[in-house]
Amino acid sequence: MDSDSKAIMMAWEKPLMEAHAKAVCSNGGHILNIGFGMGLVDTAIQQYAPSSHTIIEAHPEVYDRMMRAGWGEKENVKIIFGRWQDVISKLETYDGIFFDTYGEYYEDMREFHQHLPRLLKPGGIYSFFNGLCGGNPFFHIVYGQLVSLELESLGYSTQLIPLPVKDCLGESVWEGVKQKYWQLDTYYLPVCQSMSESE
Ligand SMILES: C[S@@+](CC[C@H](N)C(=O)[O-])C[C@H]1O[C@@H](n2cnc3c(N)ncnc32)[C@H](O)[C@@H]1O
């Protein structure tokens, strides 16, 4: 929750983050996650014991919380503090990449996608938190198509895997929250792969 009671990440997303982790860790190897938040996806990634697990986080309070929780001492974890835009030159290549800087704009994610061909190894899997227009079923599908087309122009095919979320989302989840950022019954989990690999 931010200082204005606007939700930016909530515990109901745990099963979704577990599904994202499973997708990006399906080849094992070296994993990159951008945006630590509550650490849900990173906790799930750790369960797959990747060879290396790089986390980029920009918010000083989130970074402090990560350090206090011992993330800095995990053997296979490398934490890069800063905005991904400012630290991208420090990155290597990865077998799995997850991107969730929710709070940033679509344009930021779009800019990140331009770096995928350099960051994602051949055969690697990319996924991102698909909260695009999560309050409107029509525009959510439109955005899903748009981002798939943009990724296609970079050489990636995108599968949007439907996951039912209605049961995780009773009214009590939103008590005290100003803006429901998600109002749909189905979450479409993106799984992107180079088109030459997925043929
Ligand atoms: C919604 S949370 C991520 C939640 C995470 N997927 C989880 O499983 O808990 C978004 C995170 O991205 C971070 N963030 C936002 N913009 C960023 C940027 N430009 N570079 C790096 N981190 C950023 C925020 O500080 C926040 O911790």
CSV table of C-alpha atoms and ligand atoms in Angstrom, one decimal:
chain,number,residue,atom,x,y,z
A,1,MET,CA,0.0,0.0,0.0
A,2,ASP,CA,1.4,3.5,-0.7
A,3,SER,CA,1.0,6.5,1.6
A,4,ASP,CA,-2.4,7.3,0.0
A,5,SER,CA,-3.9,3.9,0.7
A,6,LYS,CA,-3.5,3.0,-2.9
A,7,ALA,CA,-2.7,-0.7,-3.3
A,8,ILE,CA,0.3,-1.5,-5.4
A,9,MET,CA,0.8,-5.1,-4.3
A,10,MET,CA,-1.3,-7.4,-2.2
A,11,ALA,CA,-1.0,-10.9,-0.7
A,12,TRP,CA,-3.8,-12.3,-2.9
A,13,GLU,CA,-1.2,-12.2,-5.7
A,14,LYS,CA,0.9,-15.0,-4.0
A,15,PRO,CA,-0.4,-17.9,-6.1
A,16,LEU,CA,0.1,-15.7,-9.3
A,17,MET,CA,3.7,-14.9,-8.3
A,18,GLU,CA,4.2,-18.7,-7.7
A,19,ALA,CA,3.0,-19.4,-11.2
A,20,HIS,CA,5.2,-16.7,-12.6
A,21,ALA,CA,8.2,-18.2,-10.7
A,22,LYS,CA,7.4,-21.6,-12.1
A,23,ALA,CA,7.3,-20.3,-15.6
A,24,VAL,CA,10.6,-18.3,-15.5
A,25,CYS,CA,12.4,-21.1,-13.6
A,26,SER,CA,11.3,-23.9,-16.0
A,27,ASN,CA,14.8,-24.1,-17.6
A,28,GLY,CA,16.7,-23.6,-14.3
A,29,GLY,CA,19.9,-21.6,-14.7
A,30,HIS,CA,20.3,-17.9,-14.1
A,31,ILE,CA,17.2,-15.9,-13.1
A,32,LEU,CA,16.6,-12.1,-13.1
A,33,ASN,CA,13.7,-10.5,-11.2
A,34,ILE,CA,13.0,-6.8,-11.4
A,35,GLY,CA,11.0,-5.3,-8.5
A,36,PHE,CA,11.1,-7.1,-5.1
A,37,GLY,CA,7.9,-5.6,-3.6
A,38,MET,CA,6.8,-8.2,-1.0
A,39,GLY,CA,9.3,-10.7,-2.2
A,40,LEU,CA,6.6,-13.2,-3.2
A,41,VAL,CA,8.0,-14.0,-6.6
A,42,ASP,CA,11.6,-14.1,-5.2
A,43,THR,CA,10.6,-16.5,-2.4
A,44,ALA,CA,9.0,-18.8,-5.0
A,45,ILE,CA,12.1,-18.5,-7.3
A,46,GLN,CA,14.3,-19.6,-4.5
A,47,GLN,CA,12.4,-22.8,-4.2
A,48,TYR,CA,13.7,-23.7,-7.7
A,49,ALA,CA,17.3,-23.3,-6.4
A,50,PRO,CA,18.5,-21.3,-9.5
A,51,SER,CA,22.2,-21.2,-10.2
A,52,SER,CA,22.0,-17.4,-9.7
A,53,HIS,CA,19.1,-15.2,-8.8
A,54,THR,CA,19.6,-11.5,-9.5
A,55,ILE,CA,17.1,-9.0,-8.0
A,56,ILE,CA,16.8,-5.3,-8.9
A,57,GLU,CA,15.0,-3.0,-6.5
A,58,ALA,CA,14.9,0.8,-6.5
A,59,HIS,CA,13.0,1.7,-3.3
A,60,PRO,CA,15.3,2.3,-0.3
A,61,GLU,CA,12.7,1.1,2.2
A,62,VAL,CA,12.0,-2.1,0.2
A,63,TYR,CA,15.8,-2.6,-0.1
A,64,ASP,CA,16.2,-2.2,3.7
A,65,ARG,CA,13.5,-4.7,4.3
A,66,MET,CA,15.1,-7.2,2.0
A,67,MET,CA,18.4,-6.8,3.8
A,68,ARG,CA,16.8,-7.2,7.2
A,69,ALA,CA,15.1,-10.3,6.0
A,70,GLY,CA,18.5,-11.8,5.0
A,71,TRP,CA,18.2,-11.6,1.3
A,72,GLY,CA,21.7,-10.2,1.1
A,73,GLU,CA,23.2,-13.3,2.7
A,74,LYS,CA,21.7,-15.9,0.4
A,75,GLU,CA,24.4,-17.6,-1.6
A,76,ASN,CA,22.9,-17.6,-5.0
A,77,VAL,CA,21.3,-14.1,-4.7
A,78,LYS,CA,22.7,-10.9,-6.1
A,79,ILE,CA,20.9,-7.7,-5.3
A,80,ILE,CA,21.3,-4.6,-7.4
A,81,PHE,CA,19.9,-1.5,-5.7
A,82,GLY,CA,18.7,1.1,-8.2
A,83,ARG,CA,16.2,1.8,-10.9
A,84,TRP,CA,16.5,-0.9,-13.6
A,85,GLN,CA,16.9,2.0,-16.1
A,86,ASP,CA,20.1,3.1,-14.4
A,87,VAL,CA,21.7,-0.3,-13.7
A,88,ILE,CA,20.8,-2.2,-16.9
A,89,SER,CA,24.4,-2.0,-18.1
A,90,LYS,CA,25.5,-4.2,-15.1
A,91,LEU,CA,23.3,-7.1,-16.2
A,92,GLU,CA,24.4,-10.3,-17.8
A,93,THR,CA,22.2,-12.8,-19.7
A,94,TYR,CA,19.5,-15.0,-18.1
A,95,ASP,CA,17.5,-18.2,-18.6
A,96,GLY,CA,14.4,-16.7,-17.0
A,97,ILE,CA,13.4,-13.0,-16.5
A,98,PHE,CA,10.4,-11.6,-14.5
A,99,PHE,CA,9.4,-8.0,-14.6
A,100,ASP,CA,7.0,-6.4,-12.1
A,101,THR,CA,7.6,-2.7,-11.4
A,102,TYR,CA,3.9,-2.1,-11.0
A,103,GLY,CA,3.5,1.6,-10.3
A,104,GLU,CA,5.7,2.4,-13.3
A,105,TYR,CA,3.9,3.0,-16.6
A,106,TYR,CA,3.3,0.8,-19.6
A,107,GLU,CA,5.9,2.9,-21.5
A,108,ASP,CA,8.6,1.8,-18.9
A,109,MET,CA,7.8,-1.9,-19.5
A,110,ARG,CA,7.8,-1.3,-23.2
A,111,GLU,CA,11.3,0.3,-22.9
A,112,PHE,CA,12.4,-2.7,-20.9
A,113,HIS,CA,11.3,-5.0,-23.6
A,114,GLN,CA,13.7,-3.4,-26.0
A,115,HIS,CA,16.5,-4.8,-23.9
A,116,LEU,CA,15.2,-8.4,-23.9
A,117,PRO,CA,17.1,-9.6,-26.9
A,118,ARG,CA,20.4,-8.7,-25.1
A,119,LEU,CA,19.3,-10.0,-21.7
A,120,LEU,CA,17.4,-13.3,-22.4
A,121,LYS,CA,19.5,-16.3,-23.4
A,122,PRO,CA,18.4,-18.4,-26.4
A,123,GLY,CA,15.6,-20.7,-25.1
A,124,GLY,CA,15.0,-18.4,-22.1
A,125,ILE,CA,11.6,-17.5,-20.7
A,126,TYR,CA,10.3,-14.0,-20.0
A,127,SER,CA,7.2,-13.1,-18.0
A,128,PHE,CA,5.8,-9.9,-16.5
A,129,PHE,CA,3.0,-9.0,-14.1
A,130,ASN,CA,0.0,-8.6,-16.3
A,131,GLY,CA,-1.9,-5.9,-14.4
A,132,LEU,CA,-2.5,-3.9,-17.6
A,133,CYS,CA,-6.0,-2.3,-17.3
A,134,GLY,CA,-6.9,-4.8,-14.5
A,135,GLY,CA,-10.1,-2.9,-13.8
A,136,ASN,CA,-11.6,-3.3,-17.3
A,137,PRO,CA,-12.1,-6.6,-19.0
A,138,PHE,CA,-12.2,-5.1,-22.5
A,139,PHE,CA,-9.1,-2.9,-22.3
A,140,HIS,CA,-7.3,-5.7,-20.4
A,141,ILE,CA,-7.6,-8.0,-23.4
A,142,VAL,CA,-6.7,-5.1,-25.8
A,143,TYR,CA,-3.5,-4.4,-23.8
A,144,GLY,CA,-2.7,-8.1,-23.7
A,145,GLN,CA,-2.9,-8.2,-27.5
A,146,LEU,CA,-0.9,-5.0,-27.8
A,147,VAL,CA,2.0,-6.2,-25.6
A,148,SER,CA,2.0,-9.5,-27.4
A,149,LEU,CA,2.3,-7.7,-30.8
A,150,GLU,CA,5.1,-5.5,-29.5
A,151,LEU,CA,7.0,-8.6,-28.2
A,152,GLU,CA,6.4,-10.3,-31.5
A,153,SER,CA,8.0,-7.4,-33.3
A,154,LEU,CA,11.1,-8.1,-31.1
A,155,GLY,CA,11.0,-11.8,-32.1
A,156,TYR,CA,9.1,-13.3,-29.1
A,157,SER,CA,5.9,-15.3,-29.0
A,158,THR,CA,3.6,-14.8,-26.0
A,159,GLN,CA,1.2,-17.3,-24.6
A,160,LEU,CA,-1.4,-15.8,-22.2
A,161,ILE,CA,-2.3,-18.6,-19.8
A,162,PRO,CA,-5.7,-18.1,-18.1
A,163,LEU,CA,-5.6,-18.5,-14.3
A,164,PRO,CA,-8.9,-18.1,-12.3
A,165,VAL,CA,-8.5,-15.6,-9.5
A,166,LYS,CA,-12.1,-15.0,-8.4
A,167,ASP,CA,-11.9,-17.3,-5.4
A,168,CYS,CA,-8.8,-15.4,-4.0
A,169,LEU,CA,-10.7,-12.1,-4.2
A,170,GLY,CA,-13.5,-11.7,-1.7
A,171,GLU,CA,-14.7,-8.1,-0.9
A,172,SER,CA,-12.8,-8.3,2.4
A,173,VAL,CA,-9.5,-8.2,0.4
A,174,TRP,CA,-10.2,-4.6,-0.6
A,175,GLU,CA,-11.2,-3.2,2.8
A,176,GLY,CA,-9.4,0.1,3.4
A,177,VAL,CA,-8.0,0.2,-0.1
A,178,LYS,CA,-8.9,3.3,-2.2
A,179,GLN,CA,-8.5,1.9,-5.7
A,180,LYS,CA,-9.2,-1.7,-6.6
A,181,TYR,CA,-6.4,-2.2,-9.2
A,182,TRP,CA,-7.8,-5.6,-10.2
A,183,GLN,CA,-11.5,-6.4,-10.8
A,184,LEU,CA,-11.4,-9.4,-13.2
A,185,ASP,CA,-12.1,-13.1,-12.6
A,186,THR,CA,-9.2,-14.4,-14.8
A,187,TYR,CA,-5.5,-13.5,-14.7
A,188,TYR,CA,-3.7,-14.0,-18.0
A,189,LEU,CA,-0.2,-15.1,-17.2
A,190,PRO,CA,2.2,-14.2,-20.0
A,191,VAL,CA,4.9,-16.7,-21.0
A,192,CYS,CA,7.2,-15.3,-23.7
A,193,GLN,CA,9.9,-17.1,-25.7
A,194,SER,CA,12.0,-16.4,-28.7
A,195,MET,CA,9.9,-17.4,-31.8
A,196,SER,CA,12.8,-19.3,-33.2
A,197,GLU,CA,12.9,-21.5,-30.0
A,198,SER,CA,9.2,-22.0,-29.6
A,199,GLU,CA,8.5,-23.2,-33.2
B,1,LIG,C1,4.5,-4.5,-7.2
B,1,LIG,S1,6.0,-4.6,-6.5
B,1,LIG,C2,6.7,-6.1,-7.1
B,1,LIG,C3,6.1,-7.3,-6.4
B,1,LIG,C4,6.8,-8.6,-6.5
B,1,LIG,N1,6.6,-9.1,-7.8
B,1,LIG,C5,6.5,-9.6,-5.5
B,1,LIG,O1,6.3,-10.8,-5.8
B,1,LIG,O2,6.3,-9.2,-4.3
B,1,LIG,C6,6.9,-3.5,-7.5
B,1,LIG,C7,8.4,-3.2,-7.0
B,1,LIG,O3,9.1,-2.6,-8.1
B,1,LIG,C8,10.0,-1.6,-7.5
B,1,LIG,N2,10.3,-0.7,-8.6
B,1,LIG,C9,9.4,0.2,-9.2
B,1,LIG,N3,10.1,0.9,-10.2
B,1,LIG,C10,11.3,0.3,-10.3
B,1,LIG,C11,12.4,0.6,-11.1
B,1,LIG,N4,12.4,1.5,-12.1
B,1,LIG,N5,13.5,-0.2,-10.9
B,1,LIG,C12,13.6,-1.1,-10.0
B,1,LIG,N6,12.6,-1.4,-9.1
B,1,LIG,C13,11.4,-0.7,-9.3
B,1,LIG,C14,9.1,-1.1,-6.4
B,1,LIG,O4,9.9,-0.4,-5.5
B,1,LIG,C15,8.4,-2.3,-5.8
B,1,LIG,O5,9.2,-2.9,-4.8
